[in-house]
Coordinates of C-alpha atoms in Angstrom, one line a residue:
X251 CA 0.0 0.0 0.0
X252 CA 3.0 2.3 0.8
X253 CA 4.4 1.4 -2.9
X254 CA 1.4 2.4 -4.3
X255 CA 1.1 5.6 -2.2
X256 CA 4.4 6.2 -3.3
X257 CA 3.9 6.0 -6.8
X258 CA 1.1 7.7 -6.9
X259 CA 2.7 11.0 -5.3
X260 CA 5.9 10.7 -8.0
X261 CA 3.4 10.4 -11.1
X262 CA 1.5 13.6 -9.9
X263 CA 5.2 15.1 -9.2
X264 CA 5.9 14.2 -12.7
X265 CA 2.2 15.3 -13.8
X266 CA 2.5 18.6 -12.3
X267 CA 6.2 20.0 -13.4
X268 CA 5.6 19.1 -17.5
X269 CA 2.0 20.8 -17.2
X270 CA 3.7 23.8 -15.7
X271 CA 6.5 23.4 -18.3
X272 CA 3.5 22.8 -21.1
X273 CA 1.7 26.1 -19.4
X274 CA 5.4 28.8 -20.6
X275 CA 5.0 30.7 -23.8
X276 CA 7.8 31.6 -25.1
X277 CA 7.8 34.8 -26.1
X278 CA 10.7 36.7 -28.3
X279 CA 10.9 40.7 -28.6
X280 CA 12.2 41.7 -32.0
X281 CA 14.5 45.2 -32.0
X282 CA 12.0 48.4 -32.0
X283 CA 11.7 50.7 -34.8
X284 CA 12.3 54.3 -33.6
X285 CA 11.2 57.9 -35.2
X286 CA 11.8 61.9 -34.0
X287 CA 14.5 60.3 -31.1
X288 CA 17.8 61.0 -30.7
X289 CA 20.2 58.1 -30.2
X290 CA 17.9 55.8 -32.6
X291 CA 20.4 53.2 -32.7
X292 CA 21.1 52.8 -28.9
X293 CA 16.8 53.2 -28.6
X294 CA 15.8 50.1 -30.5
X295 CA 17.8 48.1 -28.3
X296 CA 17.4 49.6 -25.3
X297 CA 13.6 49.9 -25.7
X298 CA 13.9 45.7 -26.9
X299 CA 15.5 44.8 -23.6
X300 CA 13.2 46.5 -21.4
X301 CA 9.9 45.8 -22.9
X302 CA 11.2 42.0 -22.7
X303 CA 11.8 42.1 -19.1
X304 CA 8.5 43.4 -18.6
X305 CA 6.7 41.1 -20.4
X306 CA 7.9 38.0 -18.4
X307 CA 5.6 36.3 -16.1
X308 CA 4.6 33.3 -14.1
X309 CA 2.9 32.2 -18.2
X310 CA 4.9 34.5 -20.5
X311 CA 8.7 34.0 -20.4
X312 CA 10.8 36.0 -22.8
X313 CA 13.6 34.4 -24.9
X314 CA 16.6 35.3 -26.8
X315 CA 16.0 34.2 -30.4
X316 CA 12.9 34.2 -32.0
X317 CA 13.9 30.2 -33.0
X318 CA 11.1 28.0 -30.9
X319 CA 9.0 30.6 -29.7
X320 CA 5.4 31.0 -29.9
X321 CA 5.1 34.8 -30.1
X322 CA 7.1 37.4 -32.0
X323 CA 6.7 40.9 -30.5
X324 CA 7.3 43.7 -33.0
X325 CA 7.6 47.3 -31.5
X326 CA 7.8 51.0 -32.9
X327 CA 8.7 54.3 -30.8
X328 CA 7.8 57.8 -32.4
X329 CA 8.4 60.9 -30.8
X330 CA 6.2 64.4 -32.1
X331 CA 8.1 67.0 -30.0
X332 CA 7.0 66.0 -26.2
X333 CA 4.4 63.8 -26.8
X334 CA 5.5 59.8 -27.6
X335 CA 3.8 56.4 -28.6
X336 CA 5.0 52.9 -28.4
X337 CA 3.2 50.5 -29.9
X338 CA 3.6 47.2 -29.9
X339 CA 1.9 44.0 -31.9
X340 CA 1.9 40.3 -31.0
X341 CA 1.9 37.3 -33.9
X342 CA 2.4 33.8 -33.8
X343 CA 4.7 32.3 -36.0
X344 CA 2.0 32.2 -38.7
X345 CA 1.8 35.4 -38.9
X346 CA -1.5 35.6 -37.1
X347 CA -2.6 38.5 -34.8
X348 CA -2.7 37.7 -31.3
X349 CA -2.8 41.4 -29.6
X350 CA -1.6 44.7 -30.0
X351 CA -1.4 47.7 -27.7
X352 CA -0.3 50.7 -27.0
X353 CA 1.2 53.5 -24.5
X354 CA 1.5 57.3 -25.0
X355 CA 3.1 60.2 -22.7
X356 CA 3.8 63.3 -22.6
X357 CA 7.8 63.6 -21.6
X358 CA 10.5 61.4 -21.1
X359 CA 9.8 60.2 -17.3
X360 CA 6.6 59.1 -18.8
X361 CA 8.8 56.1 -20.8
X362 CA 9.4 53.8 -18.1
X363 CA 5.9 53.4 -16.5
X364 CA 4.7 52.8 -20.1
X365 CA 6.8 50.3 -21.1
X366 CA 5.5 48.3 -17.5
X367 CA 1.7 49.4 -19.0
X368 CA 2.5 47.9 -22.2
X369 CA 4.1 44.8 -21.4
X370 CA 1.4 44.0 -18.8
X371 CA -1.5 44.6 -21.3
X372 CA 0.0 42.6 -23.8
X373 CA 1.1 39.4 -22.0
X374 CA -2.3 39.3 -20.5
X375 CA -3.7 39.0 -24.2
X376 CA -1.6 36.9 -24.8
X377 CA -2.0 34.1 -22.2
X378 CA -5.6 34.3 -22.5
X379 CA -5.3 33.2 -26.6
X380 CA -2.1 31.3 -27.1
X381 CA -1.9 27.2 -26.2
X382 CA 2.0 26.9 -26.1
X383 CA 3.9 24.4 -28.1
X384 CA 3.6 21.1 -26.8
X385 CA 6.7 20.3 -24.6
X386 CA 9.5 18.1 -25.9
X387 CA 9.1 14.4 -24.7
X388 CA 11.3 13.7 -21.5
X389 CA 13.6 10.6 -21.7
X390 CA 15.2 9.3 -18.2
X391 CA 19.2 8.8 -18.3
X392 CA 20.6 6.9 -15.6
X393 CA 23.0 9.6 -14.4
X394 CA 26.6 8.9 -13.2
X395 CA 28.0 11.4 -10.5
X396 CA 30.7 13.2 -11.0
X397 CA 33.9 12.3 -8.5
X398 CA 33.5 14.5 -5.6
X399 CA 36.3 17.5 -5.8
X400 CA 37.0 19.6 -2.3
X401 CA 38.0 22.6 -4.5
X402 CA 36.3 24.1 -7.6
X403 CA 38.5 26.0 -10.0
X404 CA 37.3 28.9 -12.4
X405 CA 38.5 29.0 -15.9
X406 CA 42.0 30.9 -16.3
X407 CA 41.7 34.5 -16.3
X408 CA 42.0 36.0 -19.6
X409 CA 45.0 38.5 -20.5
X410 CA 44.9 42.2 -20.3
X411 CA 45.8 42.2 -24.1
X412 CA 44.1 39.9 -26.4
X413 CA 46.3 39.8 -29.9
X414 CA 44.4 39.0 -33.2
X415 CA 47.3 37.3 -34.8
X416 CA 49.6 36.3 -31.8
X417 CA 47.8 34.9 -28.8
X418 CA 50.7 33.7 -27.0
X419 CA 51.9 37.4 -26.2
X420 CA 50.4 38.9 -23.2
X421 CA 50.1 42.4 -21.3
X422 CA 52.0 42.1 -18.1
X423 CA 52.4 45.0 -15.3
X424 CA 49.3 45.8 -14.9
X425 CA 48.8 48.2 -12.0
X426 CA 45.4 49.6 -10.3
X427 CA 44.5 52.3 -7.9
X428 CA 43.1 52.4 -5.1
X429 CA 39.1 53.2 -5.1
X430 CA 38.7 57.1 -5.3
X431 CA 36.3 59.0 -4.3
X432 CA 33.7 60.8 -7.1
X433 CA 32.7 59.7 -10.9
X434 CA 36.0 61.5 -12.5
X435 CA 35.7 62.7 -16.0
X436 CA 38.8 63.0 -17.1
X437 CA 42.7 62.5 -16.6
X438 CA 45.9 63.4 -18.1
X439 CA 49.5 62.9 -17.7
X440 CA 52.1 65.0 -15.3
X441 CA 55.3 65.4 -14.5
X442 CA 57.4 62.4 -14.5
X443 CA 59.8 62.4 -11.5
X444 CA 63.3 61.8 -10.3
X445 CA 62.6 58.3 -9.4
X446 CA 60.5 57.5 -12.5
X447 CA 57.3 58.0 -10.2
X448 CA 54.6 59.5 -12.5
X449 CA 51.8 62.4 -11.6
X450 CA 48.3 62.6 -12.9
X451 CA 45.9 65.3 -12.9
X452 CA 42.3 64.0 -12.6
X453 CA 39.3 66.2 -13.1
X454 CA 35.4 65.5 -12.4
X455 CA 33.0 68.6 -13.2
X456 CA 33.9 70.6 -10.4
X457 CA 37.7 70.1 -9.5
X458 CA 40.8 69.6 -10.8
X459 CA 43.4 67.1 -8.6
X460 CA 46.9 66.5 -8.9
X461 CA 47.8 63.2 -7.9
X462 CA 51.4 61.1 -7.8
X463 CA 51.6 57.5 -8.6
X464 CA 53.4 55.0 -5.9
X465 CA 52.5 52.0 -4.4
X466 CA 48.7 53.7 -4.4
X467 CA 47.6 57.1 -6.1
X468 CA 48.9 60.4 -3.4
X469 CA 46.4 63.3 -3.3
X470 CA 49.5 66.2 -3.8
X471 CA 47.2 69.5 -4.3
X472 CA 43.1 70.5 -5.7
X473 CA 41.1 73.5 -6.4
X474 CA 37.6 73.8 -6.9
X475 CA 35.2 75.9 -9.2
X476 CA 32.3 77.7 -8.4
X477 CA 29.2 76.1 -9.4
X478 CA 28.4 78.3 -12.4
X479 CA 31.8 76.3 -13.5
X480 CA 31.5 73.2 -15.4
X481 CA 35.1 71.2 -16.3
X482 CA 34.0 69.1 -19.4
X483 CA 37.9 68.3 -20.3
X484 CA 41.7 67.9 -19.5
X485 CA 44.5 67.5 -21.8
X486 CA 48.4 68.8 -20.5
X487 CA 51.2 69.4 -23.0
X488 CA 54.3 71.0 -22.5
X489 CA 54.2 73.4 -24.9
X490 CA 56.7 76.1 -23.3
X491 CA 59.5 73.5 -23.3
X492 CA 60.5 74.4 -19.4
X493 CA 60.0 70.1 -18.8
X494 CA 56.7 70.7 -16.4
X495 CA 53.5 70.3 -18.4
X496 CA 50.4 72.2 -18.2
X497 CA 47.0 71.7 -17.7
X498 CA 44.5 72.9 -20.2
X499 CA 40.7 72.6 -18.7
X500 CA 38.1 73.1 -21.0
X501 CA 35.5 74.6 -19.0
X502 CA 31.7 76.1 -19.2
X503 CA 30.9 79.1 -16.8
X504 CA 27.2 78.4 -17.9
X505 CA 26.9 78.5 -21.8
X506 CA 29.8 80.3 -21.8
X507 CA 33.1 78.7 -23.1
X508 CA 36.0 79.8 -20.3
X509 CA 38.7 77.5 -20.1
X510 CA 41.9 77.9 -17.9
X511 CA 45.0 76.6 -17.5
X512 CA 47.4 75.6 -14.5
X513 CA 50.5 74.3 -14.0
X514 CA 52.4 72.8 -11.0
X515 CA 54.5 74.6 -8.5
X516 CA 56.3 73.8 -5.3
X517 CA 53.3 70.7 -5.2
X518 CA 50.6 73.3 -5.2
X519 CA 48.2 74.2 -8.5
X520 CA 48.7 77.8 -9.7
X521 CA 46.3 79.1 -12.5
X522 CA 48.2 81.4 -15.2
X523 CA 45.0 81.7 -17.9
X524 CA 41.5 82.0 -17.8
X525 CA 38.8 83.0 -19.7
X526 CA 39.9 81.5 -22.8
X527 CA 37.1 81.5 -25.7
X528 CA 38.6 77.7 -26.7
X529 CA 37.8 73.9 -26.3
X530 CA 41.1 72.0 -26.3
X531 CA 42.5 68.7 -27.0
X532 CA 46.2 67.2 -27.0
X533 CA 46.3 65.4 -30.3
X534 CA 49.4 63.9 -32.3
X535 CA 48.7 64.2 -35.6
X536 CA 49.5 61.5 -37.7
X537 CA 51.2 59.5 -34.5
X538 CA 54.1 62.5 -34.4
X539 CA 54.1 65.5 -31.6
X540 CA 51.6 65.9 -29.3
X541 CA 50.4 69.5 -29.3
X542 CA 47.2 71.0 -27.7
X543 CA 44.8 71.9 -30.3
X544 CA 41.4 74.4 -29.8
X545 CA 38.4 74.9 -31.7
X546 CA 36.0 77.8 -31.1
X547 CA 31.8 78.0 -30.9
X548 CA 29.3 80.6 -31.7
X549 CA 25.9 81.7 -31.0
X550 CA 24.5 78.9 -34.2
X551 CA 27.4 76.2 -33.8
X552 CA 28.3 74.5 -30.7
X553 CA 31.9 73.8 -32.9
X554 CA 32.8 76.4 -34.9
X555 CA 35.3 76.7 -37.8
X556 CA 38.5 74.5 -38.5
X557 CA 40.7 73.3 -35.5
X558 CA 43.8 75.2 -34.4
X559 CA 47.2 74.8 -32.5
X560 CA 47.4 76.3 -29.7
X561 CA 50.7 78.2 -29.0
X562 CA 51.9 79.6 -25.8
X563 CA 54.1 83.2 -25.6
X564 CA 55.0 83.9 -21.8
X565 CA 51.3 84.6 -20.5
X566 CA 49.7 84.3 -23.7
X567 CA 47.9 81.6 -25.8
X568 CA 47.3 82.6 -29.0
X569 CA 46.1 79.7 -32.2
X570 CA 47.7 79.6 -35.2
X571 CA 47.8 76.9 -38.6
X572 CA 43.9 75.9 -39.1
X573 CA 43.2 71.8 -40.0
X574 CA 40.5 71.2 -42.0
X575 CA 37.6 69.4 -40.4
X576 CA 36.1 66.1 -42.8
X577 CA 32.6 65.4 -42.6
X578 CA 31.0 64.5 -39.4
X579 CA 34.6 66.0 -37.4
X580 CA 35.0 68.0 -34.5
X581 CA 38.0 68.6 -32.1
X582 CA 37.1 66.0 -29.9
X583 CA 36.3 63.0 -32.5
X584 CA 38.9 63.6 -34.9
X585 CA 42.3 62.4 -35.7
X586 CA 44.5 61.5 -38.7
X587 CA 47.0 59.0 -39.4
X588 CA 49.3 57.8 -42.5
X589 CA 50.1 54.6 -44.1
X590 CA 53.1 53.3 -44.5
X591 CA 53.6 55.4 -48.2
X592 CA 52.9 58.5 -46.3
X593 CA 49.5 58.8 -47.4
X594 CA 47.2 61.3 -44.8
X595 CA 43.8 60.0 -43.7
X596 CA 41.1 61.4 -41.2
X597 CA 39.6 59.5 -38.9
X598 CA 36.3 60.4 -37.0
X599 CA 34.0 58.9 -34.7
X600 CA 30.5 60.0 -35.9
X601 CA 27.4 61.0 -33.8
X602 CA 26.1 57.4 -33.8
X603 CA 29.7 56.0 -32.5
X604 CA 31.0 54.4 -36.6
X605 CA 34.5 54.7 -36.9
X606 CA 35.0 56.7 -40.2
X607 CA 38.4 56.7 -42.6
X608 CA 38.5 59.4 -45.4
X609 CA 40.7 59.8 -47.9
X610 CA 42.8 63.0 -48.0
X611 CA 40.4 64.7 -50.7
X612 CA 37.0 64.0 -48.0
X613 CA 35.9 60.8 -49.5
X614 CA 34.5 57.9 -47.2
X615 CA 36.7 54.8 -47.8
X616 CA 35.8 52.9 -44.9
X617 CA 33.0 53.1 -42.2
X618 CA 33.1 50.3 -39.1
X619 CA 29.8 47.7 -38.4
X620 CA 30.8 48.0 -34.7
X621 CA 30.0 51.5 -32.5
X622 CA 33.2 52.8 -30.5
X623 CA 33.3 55.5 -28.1
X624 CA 30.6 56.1 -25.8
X625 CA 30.5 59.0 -23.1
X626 CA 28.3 60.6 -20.7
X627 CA 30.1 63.7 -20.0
X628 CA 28.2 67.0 -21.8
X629 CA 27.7 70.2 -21.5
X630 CA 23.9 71.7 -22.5
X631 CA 23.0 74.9 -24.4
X632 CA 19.5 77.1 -24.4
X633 CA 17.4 75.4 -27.3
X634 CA 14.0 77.2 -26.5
X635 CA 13.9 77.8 -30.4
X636 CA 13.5 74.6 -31.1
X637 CA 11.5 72.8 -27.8
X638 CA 8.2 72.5 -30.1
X639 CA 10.5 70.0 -32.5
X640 CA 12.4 68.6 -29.2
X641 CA 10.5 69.0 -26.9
X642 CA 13.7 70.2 -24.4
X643 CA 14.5 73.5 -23.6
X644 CA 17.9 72.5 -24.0
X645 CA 20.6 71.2 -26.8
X646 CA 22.5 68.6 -25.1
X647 CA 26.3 67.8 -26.5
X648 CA 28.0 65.1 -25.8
X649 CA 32.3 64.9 -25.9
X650 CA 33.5 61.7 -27.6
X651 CA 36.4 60.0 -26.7
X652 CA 39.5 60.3 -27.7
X653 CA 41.0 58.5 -31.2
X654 CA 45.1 58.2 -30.4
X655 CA 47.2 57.4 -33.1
X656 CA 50.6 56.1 -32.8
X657 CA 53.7 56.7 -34.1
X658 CA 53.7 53.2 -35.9
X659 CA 50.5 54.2 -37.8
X660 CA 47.8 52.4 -35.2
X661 CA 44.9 53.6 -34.3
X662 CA 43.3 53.4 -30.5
X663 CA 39.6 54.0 -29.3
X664 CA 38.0 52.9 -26.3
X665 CA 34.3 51.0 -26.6
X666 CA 32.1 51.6 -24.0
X667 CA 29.3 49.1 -23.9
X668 CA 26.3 48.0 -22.1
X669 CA 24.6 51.5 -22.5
X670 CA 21.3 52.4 -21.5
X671 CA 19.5 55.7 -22.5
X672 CA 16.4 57.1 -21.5
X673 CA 16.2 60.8 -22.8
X674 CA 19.1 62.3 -22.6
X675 CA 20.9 60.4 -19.8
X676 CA 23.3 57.9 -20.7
X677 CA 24.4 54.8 -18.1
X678 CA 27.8 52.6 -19.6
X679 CA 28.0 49.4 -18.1
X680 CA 31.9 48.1 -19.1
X681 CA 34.4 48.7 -21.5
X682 CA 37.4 47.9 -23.8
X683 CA 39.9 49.4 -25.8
X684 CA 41.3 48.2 -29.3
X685 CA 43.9 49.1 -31.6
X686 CA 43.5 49.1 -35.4
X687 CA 45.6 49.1 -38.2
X688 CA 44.7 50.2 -41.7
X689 CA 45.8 47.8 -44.6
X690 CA 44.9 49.8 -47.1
X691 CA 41.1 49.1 -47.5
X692 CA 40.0 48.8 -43.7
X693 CA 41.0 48.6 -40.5
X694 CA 42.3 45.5 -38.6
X695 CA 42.4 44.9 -35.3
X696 CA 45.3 44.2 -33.6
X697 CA 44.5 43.9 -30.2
X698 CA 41.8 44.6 -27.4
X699 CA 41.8 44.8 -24.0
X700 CA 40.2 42.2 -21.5
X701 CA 36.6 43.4 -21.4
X702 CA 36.4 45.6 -18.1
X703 CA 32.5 45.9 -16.2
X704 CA 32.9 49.1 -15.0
X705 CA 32.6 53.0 -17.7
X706 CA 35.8 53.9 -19.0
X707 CA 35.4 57.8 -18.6
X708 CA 39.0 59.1 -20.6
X709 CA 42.0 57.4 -20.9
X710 CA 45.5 57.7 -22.8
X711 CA 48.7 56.3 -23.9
X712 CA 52.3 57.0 -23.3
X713 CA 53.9 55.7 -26.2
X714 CA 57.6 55.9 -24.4
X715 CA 56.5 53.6 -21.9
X716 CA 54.2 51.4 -23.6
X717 CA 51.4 52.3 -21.1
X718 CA 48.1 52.4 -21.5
X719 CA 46.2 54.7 -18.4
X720 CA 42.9 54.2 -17.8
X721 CA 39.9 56.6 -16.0
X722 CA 36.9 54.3 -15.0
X723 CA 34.1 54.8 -12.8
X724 CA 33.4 51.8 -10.9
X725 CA 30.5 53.1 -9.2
X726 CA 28.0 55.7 -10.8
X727 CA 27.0 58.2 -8.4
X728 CA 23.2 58.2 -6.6
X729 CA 21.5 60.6 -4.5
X730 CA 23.3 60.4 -1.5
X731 CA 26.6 58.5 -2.8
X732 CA 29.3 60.4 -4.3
X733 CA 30.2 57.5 -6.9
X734 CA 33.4 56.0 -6.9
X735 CA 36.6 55.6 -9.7
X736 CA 40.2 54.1 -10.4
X737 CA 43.0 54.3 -12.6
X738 CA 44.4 51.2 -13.9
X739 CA 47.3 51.0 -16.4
X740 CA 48.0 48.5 -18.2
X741 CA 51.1 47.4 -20.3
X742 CA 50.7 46.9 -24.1
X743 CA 53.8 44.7 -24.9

């Protein structure tokens, strides 16, 4: 009688598990279609993700692939100045239609709450119409244990440089900070000193920090800006040949472009230029000197005119020998390199993060599949003008990261991936950086760096030591946290 109990209770076990199994639809959330919204590209995944994760339920489960699922969900997002709609419609893999609906609001906050609306209205509808596949027939194994093991080993860590063509040379040296305090935005090289030790200065929006490299990172001097002051950039360059280098903030005192520079002195920060109607960035053109290059805005144009080199004479900065922009190019997404016959080529990242080569003459000769780049830091402009298209009082401009070029021709940009936008706010989620050389047609890679889960915020390479330094933020800062960051440099042997 026990037996029979027993058997009884397994075959209802058994009963119960494949009808809940029977009772998932599989569901699988095709990329969105986006119209009037900035960042389209990043949108139609974002938007996929989220509306998948809200569609998931104790009879809907979302899946990866639309392979084996019994419902393809198609979405659109349009934007008319403020006022949006996302639409969504469910079909079975006949084509039929099994539910539709949709959300509208009024601003961006509104996005959120709507995608939870929409994805709650439509995997009701469809639990209430669709009968999932039948499940796959179980077949019992006999299973063999595996021998017991005290200690469980992860897989060997993969190295700091990955080589396309040589996989048996690594990065070694690496080095990392300690945590510090704040999301930093930017960093650049200092002095380097007697006994080799290196200094850094490291800026967020509000400060500027010199710091000296040693076992850990030393806090040697900082200043602080009003908060009409915004720091959006630091680049340093010795361009008075007295072996310190300088530090060249590009700053906003409002919507007013005022930039400064500073130099060290006895371990203190001294200011010798303000005011300066310039955004700056230390470039080496073509992989040869690194200079300190400006561009200039107007009232219409957020960059304005051709890029200059900035000169310094005593006290004074003055810009001289204009570069041509190419299409698409600004002072901070630009650069240029030449191939081994000595031929010149710009390279730019573009608004929607493609890596673009031009030939000398402003044709396109090569455009990348992958996005590279990715930033959060900006400045914002009055855009009243246009809020009836927008629908925000204000133009937002984003800084891209840098493009480095080396003296041997390679190019080096950072990828920030894992990004999430909602409006105008961006979130990165990890990082890499790559190096490219161009064989003539496109570019090959020649190495990346182990993928890192934390933003990459600026970065840079010392050529001379074969360094790569590296800004990330490690933890984004919340209402009452200030955020968290680290520098970690890593050898490219």
């Amino acid at each position: 009688m026990k037996n029979m109990v027993r058997f009884l209770l397994l075959a209802l076990m058994l009963f119960s598990a494949t009808a809940s199994h029977a009772a998932t639809i599989k569901v699988f959330v095709s990329e969105f279609s986006v119209t009037g919204a900035p960042n389209k590209d990043e949108l139609k995944s974002t938007l996929q993700t989220l509306l998948a994760s809200r569609l998931t339920n104790e009879s809907v489960l979302s899946v990866d692939s639309p392979v084996g699922a019994d419902v393809v969900v198609k979405g659109s997002y349009i934007v008319f100045g403020k006022v949006f709609s996302i639409d969504a419609v469910a079909k079975d893999q006949g084509g039929k239609v099994l539910a539709r609906a949709f959300q509208q609001g009024e601003s961006q906050n509104d996005l959120i709450p709507a995608l939870g609306k929409l994805g709650q209205s439509l995997a009701g509808d469809i639990a209430a119409k669709v009968t999932p596949g039948a499940p796959e027939p179980t077949v019992t194994r006999p299973t063999v244990a595996p021998a017991p093991t005290d200690v469980v080993r992860p897989e060997p860590t993969t190295p700091d440089i990955i080589r396309a063509q040589d996989q048996t040379r690594t990065a070694s040296g690496g080095w990392m900070s300690q945590r510090l305090s704040g999301t930093l935005s930017g960093i650049a090289p200092g002095r380097i000193l007697s006994n080799d030790s290196r200094e850094y200065f490291i800026v967020d929006a509000n400060a500027l920090r010199l710091y000296r490299k040693g076992d850990s990172l030393k806090l040697i001097a900082e200043v602080t800006f009003s908060p009409r002051e915004r720091v959006i950039g630091i680049d340093s360059a010795d361009l008075d040949g007295d072996g310190t280098p300088e530090a060249y903030l590009t700053m906003m005192d409002g919507e007013t472009l005022a930039s400064q520079v500073w130099v060290v002195a006895n371990d203190t920060l001294k200011r010798v230029a303000s005011k300066l109607p310039y955004y700056f960035r230390g470039i080496a053109l073509d992989g040869k000197d690194y200079r300190i290059y400006a561009q200039q805005t107007s009232i219409g144009q957020d960059f304005y005119g051709d890029v200059y080199e900035l000169v310094k004479k005593g006290d004074r900065f003055e810009i001289k020998s204009p570069i041509k922009l190419p299409r698409f190019g600004n002072l901070y997404n630009f650069n240029r390199f030449r191939d081994a016959a000595g031929a010149s080529y710009p390279v730019v990242i573009n608004e929607d993060g493609y890596i673009i080569v031009y030939s000398a003459a402003g044709e396109e000769l090569w455009r990348s599949s992958d996005k590279f780049g990715g930033t959060d830091t900006y400045f914002k402009k009055d855009d009243t003008a246009n809020v009836r298209t927008t629908g925000d009082p204000y133009r937002w401009i984003f800084l891209q990261q840098r493009i480095t070029v080396t003296p041997a021709g390679d190019i080096i940009v950072p990828q920030n991936g894992g990004l999430f936008v909602v409006g105008n706010m961006r979130s990165y989620k990890k990082n890499s950086v790559f190096s490219f050389a161009w064989n003539g047609s496109t570019l090959d890679e020649k190495w990346h760096t182990k993928q890192s889960q934390s933003y990459l915020s600026d970065y840079f390479y010392d050529h001379d030591r074969k360094e790569l330094v590296i800004l990330e933020v490690v933890k984004k800062e919340g209402l009452i946290d200030k955020g968290a960051s680290t520098v970690v440099v890593k050898k490219v042997e």
